[in-house]
Structure formats: structure tokens, C-alpha cells
PDB file of C-alpha atoms in Angstrom:
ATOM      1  CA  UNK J   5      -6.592 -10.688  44.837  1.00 42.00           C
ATOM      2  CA  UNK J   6      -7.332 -11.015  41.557  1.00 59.00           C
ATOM      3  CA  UNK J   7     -11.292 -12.699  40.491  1.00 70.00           C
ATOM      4  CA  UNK J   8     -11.091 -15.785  39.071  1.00 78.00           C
ATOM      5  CA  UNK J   9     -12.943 -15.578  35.582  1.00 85.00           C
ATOM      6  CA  UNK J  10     -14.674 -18.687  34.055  1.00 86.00           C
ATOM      7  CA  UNK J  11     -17.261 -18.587  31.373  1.00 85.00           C
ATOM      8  CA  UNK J  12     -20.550 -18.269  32.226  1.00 86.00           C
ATOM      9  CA  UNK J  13     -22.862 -21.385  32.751  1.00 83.00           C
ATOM     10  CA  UNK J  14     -24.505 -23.281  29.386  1.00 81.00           C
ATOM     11  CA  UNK J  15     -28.003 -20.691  28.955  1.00 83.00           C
ATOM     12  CA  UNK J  16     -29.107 -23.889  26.701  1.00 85.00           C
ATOM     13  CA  UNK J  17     -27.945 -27.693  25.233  1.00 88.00           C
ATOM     14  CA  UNK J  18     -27.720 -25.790  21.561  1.00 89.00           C
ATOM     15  CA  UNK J  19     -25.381 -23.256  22.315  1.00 88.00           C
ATOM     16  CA  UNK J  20     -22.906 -26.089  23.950  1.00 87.00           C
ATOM     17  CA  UNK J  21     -23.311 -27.817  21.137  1.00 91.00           C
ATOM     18  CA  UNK J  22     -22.508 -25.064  18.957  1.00 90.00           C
ATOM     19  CA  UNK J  23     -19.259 -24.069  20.588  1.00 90.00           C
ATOM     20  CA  UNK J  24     -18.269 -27.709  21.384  1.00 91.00           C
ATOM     21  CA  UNK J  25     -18.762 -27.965  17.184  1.00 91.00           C
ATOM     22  CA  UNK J  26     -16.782 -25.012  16.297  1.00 90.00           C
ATOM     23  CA  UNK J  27     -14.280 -25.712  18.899  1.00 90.00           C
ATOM     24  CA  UNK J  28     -13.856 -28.901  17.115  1.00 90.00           C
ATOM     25  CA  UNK J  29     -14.179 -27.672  13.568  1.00 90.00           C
ATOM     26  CA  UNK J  30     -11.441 -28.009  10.968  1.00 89.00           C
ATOM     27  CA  UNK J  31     -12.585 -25.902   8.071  1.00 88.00           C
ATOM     28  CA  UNK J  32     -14.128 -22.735  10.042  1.00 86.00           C
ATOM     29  CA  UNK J  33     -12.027 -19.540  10.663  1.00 87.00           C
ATOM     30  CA  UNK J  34      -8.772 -20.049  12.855  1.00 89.00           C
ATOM     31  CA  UNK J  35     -10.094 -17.418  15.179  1.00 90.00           C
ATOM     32  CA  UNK J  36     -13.555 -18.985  16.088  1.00 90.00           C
ATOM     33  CA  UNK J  37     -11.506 -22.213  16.777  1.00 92.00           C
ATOM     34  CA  UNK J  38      -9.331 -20.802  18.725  1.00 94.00           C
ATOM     35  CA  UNK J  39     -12.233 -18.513  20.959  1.00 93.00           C
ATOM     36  CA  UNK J  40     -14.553 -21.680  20.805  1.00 93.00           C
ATOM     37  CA  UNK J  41     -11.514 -23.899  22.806  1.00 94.00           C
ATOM     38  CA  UNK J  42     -11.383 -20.663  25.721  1.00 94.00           C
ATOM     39  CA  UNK J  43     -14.665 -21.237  25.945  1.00 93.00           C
ATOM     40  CA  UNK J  44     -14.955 -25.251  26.384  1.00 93.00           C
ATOM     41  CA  UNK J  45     -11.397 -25.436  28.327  1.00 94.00           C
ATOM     42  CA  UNK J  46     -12.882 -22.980  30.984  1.00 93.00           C
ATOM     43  CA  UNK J  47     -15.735 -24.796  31.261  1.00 91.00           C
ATOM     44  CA  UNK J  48     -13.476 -28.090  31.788  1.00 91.00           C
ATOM     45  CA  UNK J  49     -12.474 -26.439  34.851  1.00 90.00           C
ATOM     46  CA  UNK J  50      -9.334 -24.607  33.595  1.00 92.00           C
ATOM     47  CA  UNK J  51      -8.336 -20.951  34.795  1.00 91.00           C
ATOM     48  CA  UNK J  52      -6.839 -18.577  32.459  1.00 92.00           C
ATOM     49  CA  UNK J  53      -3.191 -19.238  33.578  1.00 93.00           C
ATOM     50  CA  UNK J  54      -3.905 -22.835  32.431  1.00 93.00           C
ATOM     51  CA  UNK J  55      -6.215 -21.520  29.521  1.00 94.00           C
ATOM     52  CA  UNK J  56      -3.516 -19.353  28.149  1.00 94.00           C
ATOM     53  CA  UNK J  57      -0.868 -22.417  28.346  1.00 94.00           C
ATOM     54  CA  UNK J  58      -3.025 -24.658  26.193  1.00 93.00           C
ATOM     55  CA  UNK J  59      -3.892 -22.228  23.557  1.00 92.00           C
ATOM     56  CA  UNK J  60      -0.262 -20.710  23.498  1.00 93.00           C
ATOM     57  CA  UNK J  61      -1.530 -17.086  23.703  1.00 93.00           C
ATOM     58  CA  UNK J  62      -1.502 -14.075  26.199  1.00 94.00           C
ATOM     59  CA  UNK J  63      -4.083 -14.095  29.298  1.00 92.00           C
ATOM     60  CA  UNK J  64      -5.112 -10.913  28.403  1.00 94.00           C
ATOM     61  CA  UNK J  65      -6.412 -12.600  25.293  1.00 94.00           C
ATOM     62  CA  UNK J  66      -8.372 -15.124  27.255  1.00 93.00           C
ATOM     63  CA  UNK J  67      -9.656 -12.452  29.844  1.00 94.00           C
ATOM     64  CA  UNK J  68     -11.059 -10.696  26.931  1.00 93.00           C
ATOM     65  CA  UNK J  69     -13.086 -13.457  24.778  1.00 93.00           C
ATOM     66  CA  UNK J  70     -14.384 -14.838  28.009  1.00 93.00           C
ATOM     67  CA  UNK J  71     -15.471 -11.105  28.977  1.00 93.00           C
ATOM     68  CA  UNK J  72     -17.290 -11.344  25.749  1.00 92.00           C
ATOM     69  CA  UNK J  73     -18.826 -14.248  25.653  1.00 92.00           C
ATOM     70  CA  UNK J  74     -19.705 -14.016  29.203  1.00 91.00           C
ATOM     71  CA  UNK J  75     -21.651 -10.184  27.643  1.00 90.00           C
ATOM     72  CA  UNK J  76     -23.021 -11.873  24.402  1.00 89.00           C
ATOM     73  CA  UNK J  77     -22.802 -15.152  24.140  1.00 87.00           C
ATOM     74  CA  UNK J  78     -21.634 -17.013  20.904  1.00 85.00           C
ATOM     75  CA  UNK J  79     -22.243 -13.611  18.796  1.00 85.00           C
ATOM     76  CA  UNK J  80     -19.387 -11.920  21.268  1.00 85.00           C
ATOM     77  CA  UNK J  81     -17.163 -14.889  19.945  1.00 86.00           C
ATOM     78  CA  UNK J  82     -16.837 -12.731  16.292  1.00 84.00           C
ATOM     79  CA  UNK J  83     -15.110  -9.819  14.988  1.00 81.00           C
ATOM     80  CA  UNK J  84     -16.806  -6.795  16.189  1.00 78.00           C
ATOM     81  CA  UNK J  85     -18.158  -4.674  12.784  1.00 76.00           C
ATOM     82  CA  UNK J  86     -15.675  -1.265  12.224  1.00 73.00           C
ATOM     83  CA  UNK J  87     -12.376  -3.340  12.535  1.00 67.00           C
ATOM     84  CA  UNK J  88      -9.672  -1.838  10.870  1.00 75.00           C
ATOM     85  CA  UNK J  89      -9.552   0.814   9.113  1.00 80.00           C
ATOM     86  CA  UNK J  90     -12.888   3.007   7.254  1.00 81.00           C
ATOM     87  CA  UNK J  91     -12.322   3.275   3.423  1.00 81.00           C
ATOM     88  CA  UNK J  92     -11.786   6.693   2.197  1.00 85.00           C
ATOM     89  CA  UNK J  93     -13.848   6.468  -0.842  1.00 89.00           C
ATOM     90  CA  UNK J  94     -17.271   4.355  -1.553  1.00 91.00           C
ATOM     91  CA  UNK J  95     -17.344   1.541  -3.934  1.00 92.00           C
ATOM     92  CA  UNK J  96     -19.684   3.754  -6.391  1.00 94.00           C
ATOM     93  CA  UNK J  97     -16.856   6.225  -6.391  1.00 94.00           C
ATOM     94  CA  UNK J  98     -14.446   3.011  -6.891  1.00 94.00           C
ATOM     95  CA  UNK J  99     -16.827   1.702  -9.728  1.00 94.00           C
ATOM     96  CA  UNK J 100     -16.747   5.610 -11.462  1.00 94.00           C
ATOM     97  CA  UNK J 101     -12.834   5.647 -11.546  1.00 94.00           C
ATOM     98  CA  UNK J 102     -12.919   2.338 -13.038  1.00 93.00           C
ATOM     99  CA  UNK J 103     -16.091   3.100 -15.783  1.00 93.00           C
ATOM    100  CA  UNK J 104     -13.889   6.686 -16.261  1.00 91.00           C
ATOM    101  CA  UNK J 105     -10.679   4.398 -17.539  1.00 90.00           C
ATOM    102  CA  UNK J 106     -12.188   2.608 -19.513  1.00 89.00           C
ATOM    103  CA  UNK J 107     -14.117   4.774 -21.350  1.00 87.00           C
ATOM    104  CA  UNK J 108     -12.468   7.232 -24.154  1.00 83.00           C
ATOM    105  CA  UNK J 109     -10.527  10.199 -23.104  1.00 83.00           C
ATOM    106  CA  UNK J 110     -12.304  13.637 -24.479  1.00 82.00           C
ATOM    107  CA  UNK J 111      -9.361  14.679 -26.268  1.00 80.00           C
ATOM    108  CA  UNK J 112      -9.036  11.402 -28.669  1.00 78.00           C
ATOM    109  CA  UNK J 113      -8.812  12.287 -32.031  1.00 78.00           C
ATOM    110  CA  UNK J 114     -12.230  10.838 -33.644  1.00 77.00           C
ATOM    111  CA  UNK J 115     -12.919  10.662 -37.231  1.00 79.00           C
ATOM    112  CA  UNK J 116     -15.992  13.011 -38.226  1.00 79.00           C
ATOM    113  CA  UNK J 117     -18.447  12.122 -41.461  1.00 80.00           C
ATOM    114  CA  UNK J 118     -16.611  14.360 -43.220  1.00 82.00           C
ATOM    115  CA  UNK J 119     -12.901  12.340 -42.585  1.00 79.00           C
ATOM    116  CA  UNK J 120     -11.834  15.383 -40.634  1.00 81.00           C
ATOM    117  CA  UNK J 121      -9.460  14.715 -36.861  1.00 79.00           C
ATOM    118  CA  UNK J 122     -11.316  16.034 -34.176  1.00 75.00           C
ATOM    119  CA  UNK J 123     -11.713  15.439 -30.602  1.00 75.00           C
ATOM    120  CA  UNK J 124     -14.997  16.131 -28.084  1.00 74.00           C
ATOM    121  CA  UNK J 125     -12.651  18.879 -25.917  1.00 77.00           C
ATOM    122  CA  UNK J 126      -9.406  19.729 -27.377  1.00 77.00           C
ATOM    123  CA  UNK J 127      -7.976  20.957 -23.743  1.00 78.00           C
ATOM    124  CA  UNK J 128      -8.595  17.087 -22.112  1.00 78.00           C
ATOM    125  CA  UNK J 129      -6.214  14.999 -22.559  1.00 77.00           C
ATOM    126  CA  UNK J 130      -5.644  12.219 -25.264  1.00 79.00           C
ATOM    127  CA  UNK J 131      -4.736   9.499 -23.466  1.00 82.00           C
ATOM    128  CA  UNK J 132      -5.511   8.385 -20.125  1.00 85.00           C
ATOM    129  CA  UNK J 133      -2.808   8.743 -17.430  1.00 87.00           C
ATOM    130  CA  UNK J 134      -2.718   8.287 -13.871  1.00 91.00           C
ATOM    131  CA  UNK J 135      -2.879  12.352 -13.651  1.00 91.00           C
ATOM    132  CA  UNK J 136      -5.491  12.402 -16.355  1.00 90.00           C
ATOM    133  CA  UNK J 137      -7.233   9.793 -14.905  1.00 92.00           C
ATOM    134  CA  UNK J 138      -6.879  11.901 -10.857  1.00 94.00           C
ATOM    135  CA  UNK J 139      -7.842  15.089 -12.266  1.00 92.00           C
ATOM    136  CA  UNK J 140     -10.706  14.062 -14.149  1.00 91.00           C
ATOM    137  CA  UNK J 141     -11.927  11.993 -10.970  1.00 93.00           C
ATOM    138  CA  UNK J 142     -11.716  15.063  -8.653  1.00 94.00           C
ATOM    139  CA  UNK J 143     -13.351  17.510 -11.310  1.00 92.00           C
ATOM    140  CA  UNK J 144     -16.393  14.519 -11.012  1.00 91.00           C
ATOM    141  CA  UNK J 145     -16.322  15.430  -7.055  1.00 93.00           C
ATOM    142  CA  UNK J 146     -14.227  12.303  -6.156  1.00 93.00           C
ATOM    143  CA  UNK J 147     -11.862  13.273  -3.645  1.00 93.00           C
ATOM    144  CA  UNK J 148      -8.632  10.638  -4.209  1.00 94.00           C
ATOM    145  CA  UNK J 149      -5.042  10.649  -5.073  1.00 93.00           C
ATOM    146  CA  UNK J 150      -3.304   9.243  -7.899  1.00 93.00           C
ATOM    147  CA  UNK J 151      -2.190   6.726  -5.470  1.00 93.00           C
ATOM    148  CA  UNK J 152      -5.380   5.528  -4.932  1.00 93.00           C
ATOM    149  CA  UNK J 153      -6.224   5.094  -8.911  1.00 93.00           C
ATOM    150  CA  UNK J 154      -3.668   3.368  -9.594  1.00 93.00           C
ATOM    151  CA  UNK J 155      -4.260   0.644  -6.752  1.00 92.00           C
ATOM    152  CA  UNK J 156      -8.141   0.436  -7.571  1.00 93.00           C
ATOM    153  CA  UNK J 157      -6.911   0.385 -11.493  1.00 92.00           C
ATOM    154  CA  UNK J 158      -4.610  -2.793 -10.509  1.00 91.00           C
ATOM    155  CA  UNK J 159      -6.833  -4.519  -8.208  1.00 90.00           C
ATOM    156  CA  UNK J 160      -9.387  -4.680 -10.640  1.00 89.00           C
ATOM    157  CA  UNK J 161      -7.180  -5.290 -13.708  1.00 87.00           C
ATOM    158  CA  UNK J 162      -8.139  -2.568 -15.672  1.00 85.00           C
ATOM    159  CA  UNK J 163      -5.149  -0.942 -17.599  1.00 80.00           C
ATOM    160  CA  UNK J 164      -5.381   3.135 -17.766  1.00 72.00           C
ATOM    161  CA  UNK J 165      -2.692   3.212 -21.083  1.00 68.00           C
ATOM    162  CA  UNK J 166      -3.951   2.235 -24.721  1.00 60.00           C
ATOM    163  CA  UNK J 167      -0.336   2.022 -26.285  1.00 59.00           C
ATOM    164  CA  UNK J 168      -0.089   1.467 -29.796  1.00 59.00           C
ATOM    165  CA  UNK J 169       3.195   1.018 -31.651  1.00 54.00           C
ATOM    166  CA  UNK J 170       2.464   1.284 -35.156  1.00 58.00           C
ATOM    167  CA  UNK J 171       0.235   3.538 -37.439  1.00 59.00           C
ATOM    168  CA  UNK J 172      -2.697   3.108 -40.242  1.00 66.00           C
ATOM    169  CA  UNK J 173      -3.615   5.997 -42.543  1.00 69.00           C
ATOM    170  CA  UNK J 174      -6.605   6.102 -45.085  1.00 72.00           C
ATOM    171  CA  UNK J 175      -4.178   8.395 -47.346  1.00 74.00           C
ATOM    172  CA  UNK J 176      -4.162   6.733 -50.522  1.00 73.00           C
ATOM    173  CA  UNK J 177      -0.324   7.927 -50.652  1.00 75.00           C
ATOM    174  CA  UNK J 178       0.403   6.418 -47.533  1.00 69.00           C
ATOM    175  CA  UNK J 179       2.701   3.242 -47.475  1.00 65.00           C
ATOM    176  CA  UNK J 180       3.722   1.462 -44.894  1.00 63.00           C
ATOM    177  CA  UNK J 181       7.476   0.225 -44.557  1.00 62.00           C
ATOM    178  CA  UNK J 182       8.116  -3.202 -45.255  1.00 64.00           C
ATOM    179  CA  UNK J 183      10.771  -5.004 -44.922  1.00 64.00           C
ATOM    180  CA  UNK J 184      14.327  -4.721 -46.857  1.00 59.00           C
ATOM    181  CA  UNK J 185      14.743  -7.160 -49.304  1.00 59.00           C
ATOM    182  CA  UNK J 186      18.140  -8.621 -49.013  1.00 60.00           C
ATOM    183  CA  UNK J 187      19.340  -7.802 -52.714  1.00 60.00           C
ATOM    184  CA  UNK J 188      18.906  -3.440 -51.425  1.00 61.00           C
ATOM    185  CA  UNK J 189      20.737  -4.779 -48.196  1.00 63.00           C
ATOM    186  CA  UNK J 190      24.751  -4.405 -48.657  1.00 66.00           C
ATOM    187  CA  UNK J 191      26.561  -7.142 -47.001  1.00 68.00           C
ATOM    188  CA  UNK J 192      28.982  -6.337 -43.865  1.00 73.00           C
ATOM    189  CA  UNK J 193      32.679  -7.054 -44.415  1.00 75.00           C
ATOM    190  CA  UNK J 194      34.105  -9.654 -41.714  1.00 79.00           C
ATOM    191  CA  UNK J 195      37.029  -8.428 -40.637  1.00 79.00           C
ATOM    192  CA  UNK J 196      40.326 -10.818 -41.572  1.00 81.00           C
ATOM    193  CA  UNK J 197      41.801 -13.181 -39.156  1.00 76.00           C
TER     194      UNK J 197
END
């Protein structure tokens, strides 16, 4: 026959009135609420059948907060730390990827004193890309896919291309186009009706 399982008795008048509170609460997390009522509805005298009806949840999910409570009190009420999932890389590795994309590529062409194209490391790349931006990360020791950069890159609103779509020279030949005047422009024939 199964043991019937109620919280355990009030250890002081502040700790009722702290679950009574949250169990009442409007504005705290969902899940305290919702752990907070277990805990005052068993000690109304309810089992978990009964427990489990009210809240509209599994008994195993009663069983298991008042287990906890019952073993820590209103601290066994939250999440337990480690839930879900460890995160492959740390946030100073996160905050390096990000610093690395925004920072200039080594192969940019850069303008020496002399007015002379050249770039820092002619091999690197010119532009950052999501490979670029991977293979420089690992060759700094970070272990992470290109996956991974581009989902820190968007979380954090940083954009990894620089595109531009026009050009500037200090040739004194160059000139840029402009626009055709209408009178070099030949008009289109219509076609008859």
C-alpha cells in the first residue's frame, strides 16, 4: 500500500507566510506558483490524487516537489542549478568572436604614407566571412563551428560582412559615372497600334 505523502509540518510562521505569499502571487514565476499551491493544498488536508486534480498536472509531479520541499524547504521549491544543457564555449570566448568581427580583417587593403595598397598579411582574408571568421577563431584556440558564429554574430547583432557597392579613387583621372543626360539618351520607338 502505497504511503500517503503530505508536506512536512510549518518549521516556522515566516516560511508559511512565504509560501502562502508566493502561492498567492501574480507577478512571480509560473512555476513557484504553481509548487507554492502543492505545498499549501497538502497542508489543507489534500492527498496527491486530489493535489494533482486541482493543479491539473501529473502525481508524479506533486510526489516530487513535495519530496523536495519536504528535503529543503522553500529553497527545494526552485530550479536546481545545471538544468539544461552546459554551453560549449565561455562567454570570454563568445565576447573574442564578437571583438574578432568587428575588428579589421588582416588582409584589408590599407593605405601606407607613401599612398601605396597594402594589407598587414596578404594570405588572411579581406573580408570577414563566416569561414574567415571560424578559422581565425580556432587558430585563437577557440574550439566552435561556423554554426556557432553565426548564431553568437546574430544574437548579438553584430554583422560579419562590410559590403560596399560603389568605389572612390584618389586618381586624379578617375571619374565617376554620372548619370545620362537625356539629350545622349535616344528615344525608344513605340510600336504602332
Amino acid at each position: 500500500m502505497p504511503k500517503f505523502l503530505r508536506a512536512r509540518p510549518l518549521q516556522d510562521e515566516a516560511e508559511a507566510k512565504k509560501v502562502h505569499q508566493l502561492a498567492r502571487a501574480r507577478h512571480a514565476p509560473a512555476d513557484w506558483i504553481e509548487r507554492a499551491r502543492i505545498i499549501t493544498l497538502s497542508w489543507d488536508g489534500l492527498g496527491v490524487p486530489a493535489i494533482a486534480a486541482e493543479i491539473g498536472c501529473h502525481e508524479k509531479k506533486v510526489r516530487r516537489w513535495l519530496h523536495r520541499f519536504n528535503a529543503d524547504g522553500l529553497d527545494g521549491l526552485g530550479d536546481r542549478p545545471g538544468v539544461g544543457r552546459k554551453r560549449r564555449i565561455t562567454e570570454e570566448q563568445r565576447s573574442a568572436i564578437i571583438a574578432l568581427a568587428r575588428s579589421a580583417p588582416p588582409g584589408r587593403l590599407v593605405r601606407d604614407a607613401a599612398g601605396e595598397l597594402s594589407a598587414a598579411d596578404e594570405d588572411k582574408p579581406a573580408e570577414w566571412t563566416l569561414d574567415t571568421l571560424t578559422q581565425a577563431a580556432q587558430e585563437a584556440g577557440i574550439e566552435v563551428h561556423r554554426s556557432q558564429v553565426r548564431r553568437i554574430l546574430l544574437a548579438e547583432g553584430v554583422r560579419w560582412r562590410h559590403t560596399r557597392s560603389w568605389v572612390t579613387s584618389r586618381d586624379p583621372e578617375f571619374a565617376p559615372k554620372g548619370r545620362p543626360s537625356w539629350s545622349s539618351t535616344p528615344p525608344r520607338r513605340r510600336a504602332p497600334r
